[in-house]
Coordinates of C-alpha atoms and ligand atoms in Angstrom, one line a residue:
X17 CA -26.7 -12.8 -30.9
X18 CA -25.6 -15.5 -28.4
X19 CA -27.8 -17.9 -30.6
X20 CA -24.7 -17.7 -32.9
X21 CA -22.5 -19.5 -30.8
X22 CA -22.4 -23.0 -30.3
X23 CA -22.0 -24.5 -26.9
X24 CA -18.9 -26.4 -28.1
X25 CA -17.1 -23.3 -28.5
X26 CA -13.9 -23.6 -26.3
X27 CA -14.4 -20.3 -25.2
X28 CA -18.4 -20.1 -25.1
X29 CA -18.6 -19.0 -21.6
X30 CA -16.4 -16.0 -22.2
X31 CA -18.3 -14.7 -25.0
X32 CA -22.1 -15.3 -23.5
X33 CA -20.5 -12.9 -20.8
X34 CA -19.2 -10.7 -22.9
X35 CA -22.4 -10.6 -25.0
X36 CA -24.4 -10.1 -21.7
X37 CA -22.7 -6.7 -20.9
X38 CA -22.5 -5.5 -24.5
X39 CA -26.5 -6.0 -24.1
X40 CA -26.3 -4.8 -20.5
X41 CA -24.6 -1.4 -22.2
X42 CA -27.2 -1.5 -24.6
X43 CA -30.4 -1.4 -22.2
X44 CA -29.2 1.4 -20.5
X45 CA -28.0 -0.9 -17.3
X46 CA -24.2 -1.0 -17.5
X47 CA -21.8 1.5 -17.8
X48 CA -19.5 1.6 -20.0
X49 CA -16.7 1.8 -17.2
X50 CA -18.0 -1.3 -16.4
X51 CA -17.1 -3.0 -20.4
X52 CA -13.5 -2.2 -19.0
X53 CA -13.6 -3.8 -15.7
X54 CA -15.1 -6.7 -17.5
X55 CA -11.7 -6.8 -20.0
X56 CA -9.7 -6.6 -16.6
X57 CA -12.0 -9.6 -15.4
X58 CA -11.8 -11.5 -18.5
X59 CA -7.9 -11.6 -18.2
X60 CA -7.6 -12.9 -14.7
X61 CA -10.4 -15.7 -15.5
X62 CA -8.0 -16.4 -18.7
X63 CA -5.0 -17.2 -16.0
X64 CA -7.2 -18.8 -13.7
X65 CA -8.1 -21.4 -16.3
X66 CA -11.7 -20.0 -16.5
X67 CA -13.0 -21.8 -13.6
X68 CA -13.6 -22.1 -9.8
X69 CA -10.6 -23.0 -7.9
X70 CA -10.9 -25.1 -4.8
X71 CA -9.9 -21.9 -2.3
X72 CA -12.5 -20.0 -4.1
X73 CA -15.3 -22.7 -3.8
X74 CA -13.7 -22.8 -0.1
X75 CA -14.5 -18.9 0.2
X76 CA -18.2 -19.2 -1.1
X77 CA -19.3 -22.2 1.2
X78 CA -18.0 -19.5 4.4
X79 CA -19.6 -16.5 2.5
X80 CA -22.8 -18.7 2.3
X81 CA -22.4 -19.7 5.7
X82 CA -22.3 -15.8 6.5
X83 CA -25.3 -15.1 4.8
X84 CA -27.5 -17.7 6.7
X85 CA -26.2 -16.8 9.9
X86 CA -26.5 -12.5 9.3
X87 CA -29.5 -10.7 11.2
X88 CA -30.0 -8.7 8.0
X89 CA -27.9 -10.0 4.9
X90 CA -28.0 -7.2 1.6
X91 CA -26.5 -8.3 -2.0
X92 CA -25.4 -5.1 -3.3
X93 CA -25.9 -5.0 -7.2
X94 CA -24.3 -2.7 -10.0
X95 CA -24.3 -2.7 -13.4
X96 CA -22.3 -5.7 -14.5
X97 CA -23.7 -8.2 -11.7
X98 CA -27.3 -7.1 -13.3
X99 CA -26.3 -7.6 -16.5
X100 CA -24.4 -10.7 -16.0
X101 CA -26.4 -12.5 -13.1
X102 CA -29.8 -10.9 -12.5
X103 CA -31.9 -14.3 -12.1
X104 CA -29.0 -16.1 -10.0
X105 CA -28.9 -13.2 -7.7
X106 CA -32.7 -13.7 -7.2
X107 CA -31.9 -17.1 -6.6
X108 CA -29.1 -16.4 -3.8
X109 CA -31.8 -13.8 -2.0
X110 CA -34.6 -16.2 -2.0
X111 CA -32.0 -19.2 -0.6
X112 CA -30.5 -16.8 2.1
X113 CA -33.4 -14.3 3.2
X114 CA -31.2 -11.7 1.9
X115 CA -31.9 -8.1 0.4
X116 CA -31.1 -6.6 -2.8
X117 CA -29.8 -3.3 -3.2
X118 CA -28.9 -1.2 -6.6
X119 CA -25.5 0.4 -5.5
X120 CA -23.8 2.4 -8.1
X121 CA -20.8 3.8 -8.6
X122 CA -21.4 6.1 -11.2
X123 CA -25.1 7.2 -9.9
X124 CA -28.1 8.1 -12.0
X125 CA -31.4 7.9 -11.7
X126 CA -32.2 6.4 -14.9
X127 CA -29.6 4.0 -14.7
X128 CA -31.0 3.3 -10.8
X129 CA -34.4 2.6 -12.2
X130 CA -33.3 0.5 -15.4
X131 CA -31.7 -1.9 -13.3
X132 CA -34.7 -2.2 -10.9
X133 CA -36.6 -2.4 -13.8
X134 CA -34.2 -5.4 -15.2
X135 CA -34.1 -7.1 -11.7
X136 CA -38.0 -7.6 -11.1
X137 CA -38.3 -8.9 -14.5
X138 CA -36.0 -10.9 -13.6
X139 CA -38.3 -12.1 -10.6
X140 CA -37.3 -10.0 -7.9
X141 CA -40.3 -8.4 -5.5
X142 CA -38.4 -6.0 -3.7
X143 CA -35.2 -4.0 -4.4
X144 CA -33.7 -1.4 -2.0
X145 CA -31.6 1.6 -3.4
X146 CA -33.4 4.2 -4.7
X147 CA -34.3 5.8 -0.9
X148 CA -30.4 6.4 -0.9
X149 CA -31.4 7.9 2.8
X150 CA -28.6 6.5 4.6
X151 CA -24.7 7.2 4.0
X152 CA -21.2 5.2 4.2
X153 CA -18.8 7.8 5.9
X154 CA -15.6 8.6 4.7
X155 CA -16.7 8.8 0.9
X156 CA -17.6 11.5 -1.1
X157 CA -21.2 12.3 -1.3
X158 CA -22.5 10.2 -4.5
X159 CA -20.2 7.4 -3.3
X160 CA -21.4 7.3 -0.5
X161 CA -25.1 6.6 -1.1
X162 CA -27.3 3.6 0.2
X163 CA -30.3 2.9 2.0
X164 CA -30.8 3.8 5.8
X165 CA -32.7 0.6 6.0
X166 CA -30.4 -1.8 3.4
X167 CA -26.9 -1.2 3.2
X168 CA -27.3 1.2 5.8
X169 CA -28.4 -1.9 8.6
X170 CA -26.9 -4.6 7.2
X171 CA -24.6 -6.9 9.5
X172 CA -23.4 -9.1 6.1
X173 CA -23.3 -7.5 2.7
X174 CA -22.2 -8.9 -0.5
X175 CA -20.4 -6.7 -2.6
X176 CA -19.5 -8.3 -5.7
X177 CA -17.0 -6.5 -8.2
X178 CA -16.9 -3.2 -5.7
X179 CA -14.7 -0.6 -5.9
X180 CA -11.2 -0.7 -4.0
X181 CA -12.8 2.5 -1.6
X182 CA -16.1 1.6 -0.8
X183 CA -15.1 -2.0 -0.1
X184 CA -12.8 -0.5 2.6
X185 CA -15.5 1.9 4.2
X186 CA -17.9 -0.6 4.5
X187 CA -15.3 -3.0 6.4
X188 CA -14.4 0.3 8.6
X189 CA -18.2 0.4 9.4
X190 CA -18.0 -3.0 10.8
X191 CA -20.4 -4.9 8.4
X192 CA -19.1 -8.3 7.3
X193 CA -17.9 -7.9 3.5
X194 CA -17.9 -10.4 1.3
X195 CA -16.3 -9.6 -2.0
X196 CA -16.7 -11.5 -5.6
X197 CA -13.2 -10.0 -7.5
X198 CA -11.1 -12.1 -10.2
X199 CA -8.1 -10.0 -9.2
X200 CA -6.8 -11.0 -5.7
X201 CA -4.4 -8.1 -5.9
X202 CA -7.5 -5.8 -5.9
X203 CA -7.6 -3.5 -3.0
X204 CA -11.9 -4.9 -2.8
X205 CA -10.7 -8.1 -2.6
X206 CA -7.8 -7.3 0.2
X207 CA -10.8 -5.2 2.3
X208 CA -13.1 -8.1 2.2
X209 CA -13.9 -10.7 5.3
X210 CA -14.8 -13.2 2.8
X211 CA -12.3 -12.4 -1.0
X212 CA -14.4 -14.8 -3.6
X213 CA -11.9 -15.0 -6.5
X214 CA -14.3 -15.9 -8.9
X215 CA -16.2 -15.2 -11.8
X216 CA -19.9 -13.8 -10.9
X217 CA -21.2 -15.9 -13.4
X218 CA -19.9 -19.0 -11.5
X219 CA -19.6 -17.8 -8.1
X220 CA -22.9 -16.4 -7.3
X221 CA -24.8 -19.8 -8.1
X222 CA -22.0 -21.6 -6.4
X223 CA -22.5 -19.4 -3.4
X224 CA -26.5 -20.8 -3.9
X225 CA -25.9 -24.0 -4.2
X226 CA -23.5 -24.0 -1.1
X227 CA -27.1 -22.0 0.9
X228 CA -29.1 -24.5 -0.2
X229 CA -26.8 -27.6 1.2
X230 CA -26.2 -25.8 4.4
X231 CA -29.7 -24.5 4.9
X232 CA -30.7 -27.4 7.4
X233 CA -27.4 -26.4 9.3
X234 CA -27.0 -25.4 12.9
X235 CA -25.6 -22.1 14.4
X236 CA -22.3 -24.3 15.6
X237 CA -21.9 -25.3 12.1
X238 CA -21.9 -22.5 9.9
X239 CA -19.4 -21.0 12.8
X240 CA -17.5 -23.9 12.2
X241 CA -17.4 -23.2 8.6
X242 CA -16.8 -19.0 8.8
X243 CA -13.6 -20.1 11.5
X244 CA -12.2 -22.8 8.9
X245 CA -11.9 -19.9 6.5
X246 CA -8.6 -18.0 6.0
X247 CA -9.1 -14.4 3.6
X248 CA -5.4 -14.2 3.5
X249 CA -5.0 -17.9 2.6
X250 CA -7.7 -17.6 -0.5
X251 CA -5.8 -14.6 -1.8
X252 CA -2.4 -16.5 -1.4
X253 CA -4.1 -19.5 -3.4
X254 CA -5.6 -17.7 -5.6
X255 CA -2.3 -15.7 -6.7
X256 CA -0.7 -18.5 -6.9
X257 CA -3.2 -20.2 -9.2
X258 CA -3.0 -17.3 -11.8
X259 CA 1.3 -17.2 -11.6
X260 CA 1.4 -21.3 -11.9
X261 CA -1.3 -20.7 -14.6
X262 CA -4.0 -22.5 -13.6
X263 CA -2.4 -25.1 -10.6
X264 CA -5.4 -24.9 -7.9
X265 CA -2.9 -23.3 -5.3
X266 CA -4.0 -25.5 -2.9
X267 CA -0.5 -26.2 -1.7
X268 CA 0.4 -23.2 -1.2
X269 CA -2.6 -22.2 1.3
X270 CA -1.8 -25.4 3.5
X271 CA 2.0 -24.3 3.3
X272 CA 1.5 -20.6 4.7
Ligands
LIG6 P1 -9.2 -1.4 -6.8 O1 -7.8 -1.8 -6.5 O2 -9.6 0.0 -6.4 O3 -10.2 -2.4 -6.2 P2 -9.8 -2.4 -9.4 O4 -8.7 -2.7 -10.3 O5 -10.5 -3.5 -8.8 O6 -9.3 -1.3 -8.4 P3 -12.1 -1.8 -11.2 O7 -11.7 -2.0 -12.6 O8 -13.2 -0.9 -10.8 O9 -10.9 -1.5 -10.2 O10 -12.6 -3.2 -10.6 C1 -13.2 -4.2 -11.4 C2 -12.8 -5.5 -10.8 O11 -13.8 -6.4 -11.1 C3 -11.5 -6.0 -11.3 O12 -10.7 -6.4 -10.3 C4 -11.9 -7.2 -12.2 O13 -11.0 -8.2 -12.1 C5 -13.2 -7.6 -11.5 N1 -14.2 -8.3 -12.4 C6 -14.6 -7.8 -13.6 N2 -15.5 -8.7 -14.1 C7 -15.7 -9.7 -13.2 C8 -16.5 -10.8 -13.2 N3 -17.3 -11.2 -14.1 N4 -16.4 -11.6 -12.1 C9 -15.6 -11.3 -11.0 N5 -14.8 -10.2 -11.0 C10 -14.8 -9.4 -12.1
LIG7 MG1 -11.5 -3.6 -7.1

């Protein structure tokens, strides 16, 4: 399928994405909620000019610098960060001794165990969530499922493309959230310690490649970097990027 599109394309990288969930729905890994928050996604990229904007590439150096530093750092996957950045996620666990963990919001086993499945193929050796022996309070049962010894224990979790309730009972638990959203109106993205407005397909291996130039870093450093960091600033920026229609926003932060 994505053979048939030529790199040139002017919008190639929207439609390998879009391919990768269609295929994602197809293996049994993504829901189909989830082809609808990708059209929301989609849009917001569209306004953002389809690529990292300096306050977001600002907001995954400090969310890298919060998973070096993090006593026990989980990435918390669903079904459209496995279909859309299995491998690279792999990559940012290896770089930043982090965990992963299937979290879903519409639960089922079979859809639990495809994504495992998908994720080892896709290199990893471990991956927590199907214990689901540990519980965020303040959510409804299925909601509220993770593991007692992933999500559960985490100090830093990574909670890309989450929904608007969860985000906010997991920062009422007092774990460190960092959120991947394109929409910096999202209530996930307004919970989070660290708001990446960002595509996952760009962010998480930006968010690697930012662990891998800080890994020789000291403890004073990566502080430096988490203080330097403004959430309410990013989001500011990163409205203002989509209204302007693609201006970086950067102004704007240093102005508020
Ligand atoms: P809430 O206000 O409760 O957070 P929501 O509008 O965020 O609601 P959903 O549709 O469940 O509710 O969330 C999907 C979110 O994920 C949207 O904000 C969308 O912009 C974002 N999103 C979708 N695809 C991507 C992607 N590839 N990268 C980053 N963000 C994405
Ligand atoms: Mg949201």
């Amino acid at each position: 399928m994505t053979d048939d599109i030529p790199e040139s394309h002017p919008r190639y990288e929207s439609l390998i994405t879009r391919h990768r969930i269609e295929a994602g729905v197809e293996k049994g890994i993504t829901s189909r909620q989830g082809l609808i928050a990708q059209g929301r996604g989609e849009a917001f990229d569209y306004l953002l000019g389809e690529r990292t904007i300096p306050s977001a590439d600002a907001a995954e150096r400090a969310a890298a610098a919060h998973l070096l530093l993090a006593d026990h750092a989980v990435l918390s996957v669903n079904g459209n960060v496995a279909a859309l950045v299995p491998g690279e996620l792999v990559d940012l666990a290896e770089a930043t001794d982090a965990d992963l963990e299937v979290n879903l919001f519409n639960r089922t086993d079979e859809r639990m165990r495809a994504i495992v499945a998908h994720l080892r193929e896709h290199g990893a050796e471990a991956v927590k969530g199907l214990d689901a022996d540990g519980r965020i309070p303040g959510l409804d049962h299925e909601r509220a499922k993770v593991d007692a010894d992933g999500i559960g224990a985490a100090d830093v979790v990574l909670v890309p493309l989450e929904d608007g309730d969860r985000a906010a009972a997991l920062a009422e638990m007092g774990k460190t959230e960092l959120v991947v959203d394109l929409n910096p109106l999202s209530r996930s993205a307004r919970a989070a310690d660290v708001p990446i407005v960002d595509n996952l397909i760009r962010a998480i291996p930006g968010l690697t490649a930012h662990a891998r130039n800080l890994a020789d870093a000291d403890r004073d450093t990566l502080e430096g970097i988490i203080r330097e960091f403004d959430a309410e600033d990013a989001l500011v920026a990163a409205e203002e990027a989509i209204r302007s229609g693609g201006d970086d926003g950067e102004s704007v932060a240093a102005d508020v």
